[in-house]
Amino acid sequence: MKKINKRDERFARLVAESATAPGFCYATSREREYKGFNDDYQAEKLLEDSDIAQAVNTYRGHILSRDVLSRQEALVKLTAIFRAPSAAEIFKQLDTLNNSRVDIEVMQSRWNTLDLTGVKRMKRTKNGLEVVGYDLDTLAARIMHLAGVDISKPITEEGKRTARRLLSDIFGSMK
């Protein structure tokens, strides 16, 4: 990418990440109010320049790669929550831990080994301990949505294959 001036570079970045008109991005990059047709004309003229068009495409590529990476990270976290022990299982483990007669250090070490990823909220009430987990149906729907499956309609066999392929690609690249 050739060296372009800072205002044109800012214009290219604004066009790449913006859903507004290029003329508005042009005025913003020049740090002034939008003037209408003149700004639109100047923006179109700038976008015809190959260096600026290449800068816009480069910034769009950066935005897409960040989006894919953040989507992968979200999918990994959500599936970890989905596969973690449920709130009922954690409650049983905590109950047996509290009823066992062991030293405080041993109890603390066992407490630290518990997988609390699937627990949304845990608090002590006057009746004992309350453990609340995540809603697995909502979590599964969010995972499928992030994987690119349209969940507004019933899932077809092709949709299931697509989801499996996308999830295996995402988790295969994370190893």
Short mmCIF file of N, CA and C in Angstrom, two decimals:
data_model
loop_
_atom_site.label_atom_id
_atom_site.label_comp_id
_atom_site.label_asym_id
_atom_site.label_seq_id
_atom_site.Cartn_x
_atom_site.Cartn_y
_atom_site.Cartn_z
N MET A 1 0.85 -1.17 0.00
CA MET A 1 0.00 0.00 0.00
C MET A 1 0.89 1.23 0.00
N LYS A 2 0.63 2.15 -0.92
CA LYS A 2 1.40 3.38 -0.99
C LYS A 2 1.04 4.29 0.17
N LYS A 3 1.94 5.20 0.45
CA LYS A 3 1.73 6.16 1.53
C LYS A 3 0.71 7.21 1.06
N ILE A 4 -0.37 7.35 1.81
CA ILE A 4 -1.35 8.39 1.53
C ILE A 4 -1.39 9.31 2.74
N ASN A 5 -1.91 10.52 2.54
CA ASN A 5 -1.91 11.46 3.65
C ASN A 5 -2.90 11.03 4.73
N LYS A 6 -2.75 11.62 5.90
CA LYS A 6 -3.52 11.18 7.07
C LYS A 6 -5.01 11.39 6.90
N ARG A 7 -5.41 12.49 6.26
CA ARG A 7 -6.84 12.74 6.07
C ARG A 7 -7.45 11.71 5.14
N ASP A 8 -6.73 11.35 4.07
CA ASP A 8 -7.24 10.34 3.14
C ASP A 8 -7.24 8.96 3.79
N GLU A 9 -6.26 8.69 4.63
CA GLU A 9 -6.23 7.42 5.35
C GLU A 9 -7.41 7.33 6.32
N ARG A 10 -7.70 8.44 7.00
CA ARG A 10 -8.86 8.47 7.91
C ARG A 10 -10.16 8.30 7.11
N PHE A 11 -10.22 8.92 5.94
CA PHE A 11 -11.38 8.76 5.06
C PHE A 11 -11.56 7.29 4.68
N ALA A 12 -10.47 6.62 4.30
CA ALA A 12 -10.54 5.21 3.91
C ALA A 12 -11.00 4.35 5.08
N ARG A 13 -10.51 4.63 6.28
CA ARG A 13 -10.92 3.86 7.46
C ARG A 13 -12.40 4.08 7.76
N LEU A 14 -12.86 5.34 7.65
CA LEU A 14 -14.27 5.64 7.91
C LEU A 14 -15.19 4.97 6.89
N VAL A 15 -14.79 4.96 5.63
CA VAL A 15 -15.60 4.31 4.59
C VAL A 15 -15.66 2.80 4.84
N ALA A 16 -14.54 2.21 5.25
CA ALA A 16 -14.49 0.77 5.47
C ALA A 16 -15.37 0.34 6.62
N GLU A 17 -15.42 1.12 7.68
CA GLU A 17 -16.17 0.69 8.86
C GLU A 17 -17.54 1.34 8.98
N SER A 18 -17.90 2.19 8.05
CA SER A 18 -19.14 2.95 8.17
C SER A 18 -20.22 2.42 7.25
N ALA A 19 -21.45 2.63 7.69
CA ALA A 19 -22.60 2.30 6.84
C ALA A 19 -23.21 3.58 6.27
N THR A 20 -22.60 4.73 6.56
CA THR A 20 -23.10 6.01 6.07
C THR A 20 -22.52 6.29 4.68
N ALA A 21 -23.00 7.35 4.08
CA ALA A 21 -22.58 7.73 2.75
C ALA A 21 -21.11 8.17 2.74
N PRO A 22 -20.39 7.90 1.64
CA PRO A 22 -18.98 8.31 1.56
C PRO A 22 -18.79 9.83 1.70
N GLY A 23 -19.78 10.60 1.24
CA GLY A 23 -19.66 12.06 1.39
C GLY A 23 -19.63 12.48 2.85
N PHE A 24 -20.42 11.84 3.66
CA PHE A 24 -20.42 12.13 5.10
C PHE A 24 -19.08 11.72 5.72
N CYS A 25 -18.53 10.59 5.27
CA CYS A 25 -17.21 10.16 5.76
C CYS A 25 -16.13 11.15 5.33
N TYR A 26 -16.28 11.69 4.11
CA TYR A 26 -15.32 12.68 3.63
C TYR A 26 -15.34 13.92 4.53
N ALA A 27 -16.52 14.41 4.83
CA ALA A 27 -16.64 15.60 5.68
C ALA A 27 -16.10 15.30 7.08
N THR A 28 -16.37 14.13 7.61
CA THR A 28 -15.88 13.76 8.94
C THR A 28 -14.36 13.67 8.93
N SER A 29 -13.78 13.13 7.87
CA SER A 29 -12.32 13.02 7.81
C SER A 29 -11.66 14.39 7.70
N ARG A 30 -12.39 15.36 7.18
CA ARG A 30 -11.87 16.74 7.09
C ARG A 30 -12.24 17.57 8.32
N GLU A 31 -12.91 16.93 9.28
CA GLU A 31 -13.30 17.54 10.56
C GLU A 31 -14.18 18.78 10.35
N ARG A 32 -15.21 18.59 9.56
CA ARG A 32 -16.16 19.68 9.34
C ARG A 32 -17.54 19.10 9.09
N GLU A 33 -18.52 19.97 8.96
CA GLU A 33 -19.90 19.55 8.73
C GLU A 33 -20.07 19.08 7.28
N TYR A 34 -21.04 18.21 7.07
CA TYR A 34 -21.37 17.69 5.76
C TYR A 34 -22.01 18.79 4.92
N LYS A 35 -21.52 19.00 3.69
CA LYS A 35 -22.00 20.09 2.85
C LYS A 35 -22.84 19.62 1.66
N GLY A 36 -23.13 18.34 1.58
CA GLY A 36 -24.02 17.87 0.52
C GLY A 36 -23.29 17.39 -0.72
N PHE A 37 -23.73 17.91 -1.87
CA PHE A 37 -23.25 17.44 -3.16
C PHE A 37 -21.74 17.56 -3.30
N ASN A 38 -21.16 18.65 -2.83
CA ASN A 38 -19.71 18.84 -2.97
C ASN A 38 -18.93 17.75 -2.25
N ASP A 39 -19.36 17.38 -1.04
CA ASP A 39 -18.68 16.32 -0.30
C ASP A 39 -18.87 14.96 -0.99
N ASP A 40 -20.05 14.73 -1.52
CA ASP A 40 -20.30 13.49 -2.24
C ASP A 40 -19.40 13.38 -3.47
N TYR A 41 -19.27 14.47 -4.19
CA TYR A 41 -18.42 14.49 -5.38
C TYR A 41 -16.97 14.24 -5.02
N GLN A 42 -16.47 14.91 -3.98
CA GLN A 42 -15.07 14.73 -3.57
C GLN A 42 -14.81 13.30 -3.08
N ALA A 43 -15.80 12.73 -2.39
CA ALA A 43 -15.65 11.36 -1.89
C ALA A 43 -15.58 10.38 -3.06
N GLU A 44 -16.44 10.54 -4.04
CA GLU A 44 -16.42 9.66 -5.20
C GLU A 44 -15.11 9.79 -5.96
N LYS A 45 -14.62 11.01 -6.05
CA LYS A 45 -13.35 11.25 -6.73
C LYS A 45 -12.20 10.56 -5.98
N LEU A 46 -12.23 10.63 -4.65
CA LEU A 46 -11.20 9.97 -3.85
C LEU A 46 -11.29 8.44 -3.97
N LEU A 47 -12.51 7.92 -3.99
CA LEU A 47 -12.67 6.47 -4.08
C LEU A 47 -12.21 5.90 -5.42
N GLU A 48 -12.14 6.75 -6.45
CA GLU A 48 -11.64 6.29 -7.75
C GLU A 48 -10.13 6.14 -7.75
N ASP A 49 -9.45 6.78 -6.80
CA ASP A 49 -8.00 6.66 -6.68
C ASP A 49 -7.66 5.24 -6.23
N SER A 50 -6.75 4.59 -6.94
CA SER A 50 -6.46 3.18 -6.65
C SER A 50 -5.81 3.00 -5.28
N ASP A 51 -4.99 3.93 -4.83
CA ASP A 51 -4.35 3.81 -3.53
C ASP A 51 -5.37 3.87 -2.40
N ILE A 52 -6.33 4.77 -2.52
CA ILE A 52 -7.35 4.91 -1.49
C ILE A 52 -8.31 3.72 -1.54
N ALA A 53 -8.66 3.25 -2.73
CA ALA A 53 -9.51 2.06 -2.85
C ALA A 53 -8.84 0.84 -2.24
N GLN A 54 -7.52 0.74 -2.44
CA GLN A 54 -6.77 -0.37 -1.85
C GLN A 54 -6.75 -0.24 -0.32
N ALA A 55 -6.62 0.98 0.18
CA ALA A 55 -6.64 1.21 1.63
C ALA A 55 -8.00 0.82 2.21
N VAL A 56 -9.08 1.17 1.51
CA VAL A 56 -10.43 0.81 1.97
C VAL A 56 -10.57 -0.71 2.03
N ASN A 57 -10.11 -1.41 1.00
CA ASN A 57 -10.19 -2.87 0.98
C ASN A 57 -9.33 -3.49 2.08
N THR A 58 -8.18 -2.92 2.34
CA THR A 58 -7.32 -3.41 3.42
C THR A 58 -8.00 -3.27 4.77
N TYR A 59 -8.59 -2.10 5.01
CA TYR A 59 -9.28 -1.89 6.28
C TYR A 59 -10.50 -2.80 6.42
N ARG A 60 -11.22 -3.03 5.32
CA ARG A 60 -12.35 -3.96 5.36
C ARG A 60 -11.88 -5.37 5.70
N GLY A 61 -10.74 -5.77 5.16
CA GLY A 61 -10.16 -7.08 5.48
C GLY A 61 -9.82 -7.20 6.95
N HIS A 62 -9.26 -6.11 7.52
CA HIS A 62 -8.95 -6.12 8.95
C HIS A 62 -10.22 -6.26 9.79
N ILE A 63 -11.25 -5.54 9.39
CA ILE A 63 -12.52 -5.59 10.14
C ILE A 63 -13.12 -6.99 10.08
N LEU A 64 -13.09 -7.62 8.89
CA LEU A 64 -13.64 -8.97 8.74
C LEU A 64 -12.84 -9.98 9.55
N SER A 65 -11.52 -9.88 9.54
CA SER A 65 -10.72 -10.84 10.30
C SER A 65 -10.96 -10.68 11.80
N ARG A 66 -11.13 -9.44 12.28
CA ARG A 66 -11.45 -9.24 13.69
C ARG A 66 -12.80 -9.82 14.03
N ASP A 67 -13.77 -9.67 13.10
CA ASP A 67 -15.11 -10.21 13.33
C ASP A 67 -15.09 -11.73 13.40
N VAL A 68 -14.36 -12.37 12.50
CA VAL A 68 -14.27 -13.82 12.50
C VAL A 68 -13.60 -14.31 13.77
N LEU A 69 -12.53 -13.64 14.19
CA LEU A 69 -11.82 -14.04 15.41
C LEU A 69 -12.71 -13.87 16.63
N SER A 70 -13.42 -12.76 16.72
CA SER A 70 -14.29 -12.55 17.89
C SER A 70 -15.45 -13.55 17.87
N ARG A 71 -15.92 -13.91 16.69
CA ARG A 71 -16.99 -14.91 16.58
C ARG A 71 -16.48 -16.27 17.05
N GLN A 72 -15.26 -16.63 16.68
CA GLN A 72 -14.67 -17.89 17.12
C GLN A 72 -14.50 -17.90 18.64
N GLU A 73 -14.01 -16.80 19.19
CA GLU A 73 -13.83 -16.73 20.64
C GLU A 73 -15.17 -16.86 21.36
N ALA A 74 -16.19 -16.21 20.84
CA ALA A 74 -17.52 -16.31 21.45
C ALA A 74 -18.06 -17.73 21.37
N LEU A 75 -17.86 -18.39 20.22
CA LEU A 75 -18.31 -19.76 20.09
C LEU A 75 -17.59 -20.70 21.05
N VAL A 76 -16.30 -20.51 21.21
CA VAL A 76 -15.55 -21.36 22.13
C VAL A 76 -16.05 -21.17 23.55
N LYS A 77 -16.27 -19.92 23.95
CA LYS A 77 -16.75 -19.65 25.31
C LYS A 77 -18.16 -20.20 25.52
N LEU A 78 -19.04 -19.98 24.56
CA LEU A 78 -20.42 -20.47 24.69
C LEU A 78 -20.49 -21.99 24.73
N THR A 79 -19.68 -22.66 23.92
CA THR A 79 -19.71 -24.13 23.96
C THR A 79 -19.09 -24.65 25.24
N ALA A 80 -18.12 -23.93 25.81
CA ALA A 80 -17.56 -24.34 27.11
C ALA A 80 -18.64 -24.24 28.18
N ILE A 81 -19.43 -23.20 28.14
CA ILE A 81 -20.54 -23.05 29.09
C ILE A 81 -21.57 -24.15 28.86
N PHE A 82 -21.85 -24.46 27.59
CA PHE A 82 -22.86 -25.46 27.25
C PHE A 82 -22.45 -26.86 27.73
N ARG A 83 -21.16 -27.17 27.65
CA ARG A 83 -20.67 -28.49 28.02
C ARG A 83 -20.32 -28.62 29.50
N ALA A 84 -20.29 -27.53 30.22
CA ALA A 84 -19.93 -27.55 31.64
C ALA A 84 -21.02 -28.24 32.46
N PRO A 85 -20.68 -28.69 33.66
CA PRO A 85 -21.71 -29.30 34.52
C PRO A 85 -22.83 -28.30 34.79
N SER A 86 -24.05 -28.84 34.89
CA SER A 86 -25.22 -27.97 35.09
C SER A 86 -25.25 -27.48 36.54
N ALA A 87 -26.15 -26.55 36.79
CA ALA A 87 -26.28 -25.98 38.13
C ALA A 87 -26.70 -27.04 39.14
N ALA A 88 -27.55 -27.99 38.72
CA ALA A 88 -27.98 -29.06 39.63
C ALA A 88 -26.81 -29.95 40.02
N GLU A 89 -25.95 -30.29 39.06
CA GLU A 89 -24.78 -31.12 39.36
C GLU A 89 -23.82 -30.39 40.28
N ILE A 90 -23.61 -29.11 40.04
CA ILE A 90 -22.73 -28.31 40.91
C ILE A 90 -23.33 -28.22 42.30
N PHE A 91 -24.63 -28.05 42.40
CA PHE A 91 -25.28 -27.98 43.70
C PHE A 91 -25.08 -29.29 44.48
N LYS A 92 -25.20 -30.43 43.79
CA LYS A 92 -24.98 -31.72 44.46
C LYS A 92 -23.54 -31.83 44.95
N GLN A 93 -22.58 -31.42 44.12
CA GLN A 93 -21.17 -31.47 44.51
C GLN A 93 -20.90 -30.57 45.70
N LEU A 94 -21.49 -29.38 45.69
CA LEU A 94 -21.29 -28.45 46.81
C LEU A 94 -21.94 -28.98 48.08
N ASP A 95 -23.09 -29.62 47.94
CA ASP A 95 -23.78 -30.17 49.10
C ASP A 95 -22.96 -31.29 49.74
N THR A 96 -22.43 -32.19 48.90
CA THR A 96 -21.60 -33.26 49.45
C THR A 96 -20.31 -32.71 50.04
N LEU A 97 -19.79 -31.66 49.46
CA LEU A 97 -18.57 -31.02 49.97
C LEU A 97 -18.83 -30.37 51.32
N ASN A 98 -19.97 -29.71 51.46
CA ASN A 98 -20.30 -29.05 52.73
C ASN A 98 -20.63 -30.07 53.82
N ASN A 99 -21.19 -31.22 53.44
CA ASN A 99 -21.55 -32.24 54.43
C ASN A 99 -20.37 -33.12 54.83
N SER A 100 -19.30 -33.10 54.05
CA SER A 100 -18.14 -33.92 54.40
C SER A 100 -17.36 -33.25 55.54
N ARG A 101 -16.72 -34.08 56.33
CA ARG A 101 -15.96 -33.58 57.48
C ARG A 101 -14.47 -33.64 57.12
N VAL A 102 -14.01 -32.57 56.54
CA VAL A 102 -12.59 -32.47 56.17
C VAL A 102 -12.04 -31.13 56.65
N ASP A 103 -10.73 -31.02 56.59
CA ASP A 103 -10.08 -29.77 56.99
C ASP A 103 -10.46 -28.64 56.05
N ILE A 104 -10.28 -27.43 56.51
CA ILE A 104 -10.62 -26.24 55.72
C ILE A 104 -9.76 -26.17 54.47
N GLU A 105 -8.48 -26.52 54.58
CA GLU A 105 -7.58 -26.48 53.42
C GLU A 105 -8.02 -27.48 52.35
N VAL A 106 -8.42 -28.67 52.78
CA VAL A 106 -8.87 -29.69 51.83
C VAL A 106 -10.17 -29.24 51.17
N MET A 107 -11.08 -28.68 51.96
CA MET A 107 -12.34 -28.19 51.42
C MET A 107 -12.09 -27.07 50.41
N GLN A 108 -11.18 -26.18 50.75
CA GLN A 108 -10.86 -25.07 49.84
C GLN A 108 -10.25 -25.59 48.54
N SER A 109 -9.38 -26.57 48.61
CA SER A 109 -8.77 -27.12 47.39
C SER A 109 -9.82 -27.84 46.54
N ARG A 110 -10.76 -28.56 47.17
CA ARG A 110 -11.83 -29.22 46.41
C ARG A 110 -12.77 -28.18 45.78
N TRP A 111 -13.03 -27.10 46.51
CA TRP A 111 -13.87 -26.02 46.02
C TRP A 111 -13.24 -25.39 44.77
N ASN A 112 -11.91 -25.23 44.81
CA ASN A 112 -11.21 -24.62 43.68
C ASN A 112 -11.17 -25.52 42.45
N THR A 113 -11.32 -26.83 42.63
CA THR A 113 -11.28 -27.74 41.49
C THR A 113 -12.63 -27.86 40.79
N LEU A 114 -13.69 -27.32 41.37
CA LEU A 114 -15.01 -27.40 40.74
C LEU A 114 -15.05 -26.57 39.47
N ASP A 115 -15.71 -27.10 38.44
CA ASP A 115 -15.89 -26.38 37.18
C ASP A 115 -17.18 -25.56 37.27
N LEU A 116 -17.04 -24.26 37.51
CA LEU A 116 -18.20 -23.38 37.69
C LEU A 116 -18.54 -22.60 36.42
N THR A 117 -18.08 -23.09 35.29
CA THR A 117 -18.33 -22.40 34.02
C THR A 117 -19.81 -22.35 33.69
N GLY A 118 -20.55 -23.39 34.00
CA GLY A 118 -21.97 -23.45 33.67
C GLY A 118 -22.87 -22.77 34.68
N VAL A 119 -22.27 -22.13 35.69
CA VAL A 119 -23.07 -21.48 36.74
C VAL A 119 -23.16 -19.99 36.43
N LYS A 120 -24.37 -19.50 36.36
CA LYS A 120 -24.61 -18.09 36.08
C LYS A 120 -24.49 -17.25 37.34
N ARG A 121 -25.10 -17.75 38.43
CA ARG A 121 -25.10 -16.99 39.67
C ARG A 121 -25.13 -17.97 40.84
N MET A 122 -24.39 -17.65 41.88
CA MET A 122 -24.38 -18.46 43.08
C MET A 122 -24.38 -17.51 44.27
N LYS A 123 -25.33 -17.72 45.17
CA LYS A 123 -25.38 -16.85 46.35
C LYS A 123 -25.91 -17.63 47.54
N ARG A 124 -25.53 -17.17 48.68
CA ARG A 124 -25.96 -17.78 49.92
C ARG A 124 -27.22 -17.08 50.39
N THR A 125 -28.27 -17.86 50.68
CA THR A 125 -29.53 -17.32 51.18
C THR A 125 -29.74 -17.81 52.60
N LYS A 126 -30.82 -17.38 53.21
CA LYS A 126 -31.08 -17.82 54.58
C LYS A 126 -31.43 -19.30 54.64
N ASN A 127 -31.87 -19.87 53.52
CA ASN A 127 -32.20 -21.30 53.47
C ASN A 127 -31.04 -22.17 52.99
N GLY A 128 -29.94 -21.57 52.63
CA GLY A 128 -28.78 -22.34 52.14
C GLY A 128 -28.16 -21.67 50.93
N LEU A 129 -27.64 -22.49 50.05
CA LEU A 129 -26.94 -22.00 48.88
C LEU A 129 -27.87 -22.07 47.66
N GLU A 130 -27.90 -21.00 46.87
CA GLU A 130 -28.70 -20.97 45.64
C GLU A 130 -27.76 -20.95 44.45
N VAL A 131 -27.90 -21.92 43.56
CA VAL A 131 -27.06 -22.02 42.37
C VAL A 131 -27.97 -21.94 41.15
N VAL A 132 -27.71 -20.94 40.29
CA VAL A 132 -28.52 -20.73 39.08
C VAL A 132 -27.62 -20.93 37.87
N GLY A 133 -28.06 -21.77 36.93
CA GLY A 133 -27.29 -22.04 35.72
C GLY A 133 -27.85 -21.30 34.52
N TYR A 134 -27.18 -21.43 33.41
CA TYR A 134 -27.61 -20.80 32.16
C TYR A 134 -28.75 -21.61 31.54
N ASP A 135 -29.60 -20.94 30.77
CA ASP A 135 -30.67 -21.60 30.03
C ASP A 135 -30.04 -22.25 28.80
N LEU A 136 -30.01 -23.57 28.76
CA LEU A 136 -29.32 -24.28 27.70
C LEU A 136 -30.00 -24.12 26.34
N ASP A 137 -31.31 -23.94 26.31
CA ASP A 137 -32.00 -23.73 25.03
C ASP A 137 -31.58 -22.42 24.38
N THR A 138 -31.53 -21.36 25.18
CA THR A 138 -31.10 -20.06 24.68
C THR A 138 -29.64 -20.10 24.27
N LEU A 139 -28.83 -20.79 25.05
CA LEU A 139 -27.41 -20.92 24.76
C LEU A 139 -27.19 -21.68 23.45
N ALA A 140 -27.93 -22.75 23.25
CA ALA A 140 -27.81 -23.52 22.00
C ALA A 140 -28.25 -22.69 20.80
N ALA A 141 -29.31 -21.91 20.96
CA ALA A 141 -29.77 -21.06 19.87
C ALA A 141 -28.72 -20.00 19.52
N ARG A 142 -28.07 -19.45 20.52
CA ARG A 142 -27.02 -18.44 20.28
C ARG A 142 -25.81 -19.07 19.58
N ILE A 143 -25.46 -20.28 19.98
CA ILE A 143 -24.34 -20.98 19.34
C ILE A 143 -24.67 -21.24 17.87
N MET A 144 -25.88 -21.70 17.59
CA MET A 144 -26.27 -21.98 16.21
C MET A 144 -26.31 -20.69 15.38
N HIS A 145 -26.79 -19.60 15.98
CA HIS A 145 -26.85 -18.32 15.28
C HIS A 145 -25.44 -17.84 14.93
N LEU A 146 -24.51 -17.93 15.88
CA LEU A 146 -23.13 -17.51 15.62
C LEU A 146 -22.44 -18.41 14.59
N ALA A 147 -22.87 -19.68 14.54
CA ALA A 147 -22.29 -20.60 13.57
C ALA A 147 -22.83 -20.36 12.16
N GLY A 148 -23.84 -19.51 12.03
CA GLY A 148 -24.34 -19.15 10.70
C GLY A 148 -25.58 -19.91 10.27
N VAL A 149 -26.28 -20.52 11.21
CA VAL A 149 -27.49 -21.27 10.87
C VAL A 149 -28.70 -20.38 11.15
N ASP A 150 -29.63 -20.32 10.19
CA ASP A 150 -30.84 -19.53 10.36
C ASP A 150 -31.78 -20.29 11.30
N ILE A 151 -31.94 -19.79 12.52
CA ILE A 151 -32.73 -20.50 13.52
C ILE A 151 -34.18 -20.04 13.55
N SER A 152 -34.55 -19.12 12.67
CA SER A 152 -35.93 -18.67 12.63
C SER A 152 -36.84 -19.70 11.96
N LYS A 153 -36.24 -20.59 11.18
CA LYS A 153 -37.00 -21.64 10.49
C LYS A 153 -36.55 -22.99 11.04
N PRO A 154 -37.37 -24.02 10.86
CA PRO A 154 -36.92 -25.36 11.28
C PRO A 154 -35.65 -25.75 10.53
N ILE A 155 -34.76 -26.42 11.22
CA ILE A 155 -33.47 -26.78 10.64
C ILE A 155 -33.64 -28.01 9.75
N THR A 156 -33.18 -27.88 8.52
CA THR A 156 -33.24 -28.99 7.57
C THR A 156 -31.99 -29.84 7.73
N GLU A 157 -31.95 -30.93 7.01
CA GLU A 157 -30.76 -31.80 7.05
C GLU A 157 -29.55 -31.05 6.50
N GLU A 158 -29.76 -30.25 5.47
CA GLU A 158 -28.67 -29.45 4.91
C GLU A 158 -28.17 -28.43 5.94
N GLY A 159 -29.09 -27.84 6.69
CA GLY A 159 -28.70 -26.89 7.74
C GLY A 159 -27.90 -27.57 8.83
N LYS A 160 -28.27 -28.80 9.18
CA LYS A 160 -27.52 -29.55 10.19
C LYS A 160 -26.11 -29.84 9.70
N ARG A 161 -25.99 -30.25 8.42
CA ARG A 161 -24.66 -30.53 7.87
C ARG A 161 -23.82 -29.26 7.83
N THR A 162 -24.44 -28.14 7.45
CA THR A 162 -23.73 -26.87 7.40
C THR A 162 -23.24 -26.47 8.79
N ALA A 163 -24.09 -26.62 9.79
CA ALA A 163 -23.72 -26.26 11.15
C ALA A 163 -22.58 -27.13 11.64
N ARG A 164 -22.66 -28.44 11.39
CA ARG A 164 -21.58 -29.33 11.82
C ARG A 164 -20.27 -28.97 11.14
N ARG A 165 -20.34 -28.68 9.84
CA ARG A 165 -19.14 -28.31 9.09
C ARG A 165 -18.53 -27.02 9.62
N LEU A 166 -19.37 -26.00 9.86
CA LEU A 166 -18.87 -24.73 10.37
C LEU A 166 -18.26 -24.88 11.75
N LEU A 167 -18.94 -25.61 12.62
CA LEU A 167 -18.42 -25.79 13.97
C LEU A 167 -17.12 -26.60 13.96
N SER A 168 -17.04 -27.62 13.10
CA SER A 168 -15.80 -28.40 13.04
C SER A 168 -14.67 -27.56 12.47
N ASP A 169 -14.96 -26.70 11.50
CA ASP A 169 -13.93 -25.80 10.97
C ASP A 169 -13.44 -24.84 12.03
N ILE A 170 -14.37 -24.27 12.78
CA ILE A 170 -14.00 -23.29 13.79
C ILE A 170 -13.19 -23.93 14.90
N PHE A 171 -13.67 -25.06 15.42
CA PHE A 171 -12.97 -25.70 16.52
C PHE A 171 -11.74 -26.46 16.05
N GLY A 172 -11.72 -26.86 14.79
CA GLY A 172 -10.53 -27.51 14.25
C GLY A 172 -9.38 -26.53 14.13
N SER A 173 -9.67 -25.29 13.77
CA SER A 173 -8.61 -24.29 13.64
C SER A 173 -8.14 -23.75 14.98
N MET A 174 -8.91 -24.00 16.03
CA MET A 174 -8.54 -23.50 17.36
C MET A 174 -7.54 -24.42 18.06
N LYS A 175 -7.38 -25.66 17.58
CA LYS A 175 -6.48 -26.63 18.24
C LYS A 175 -5.06 -26.34 17.99
#
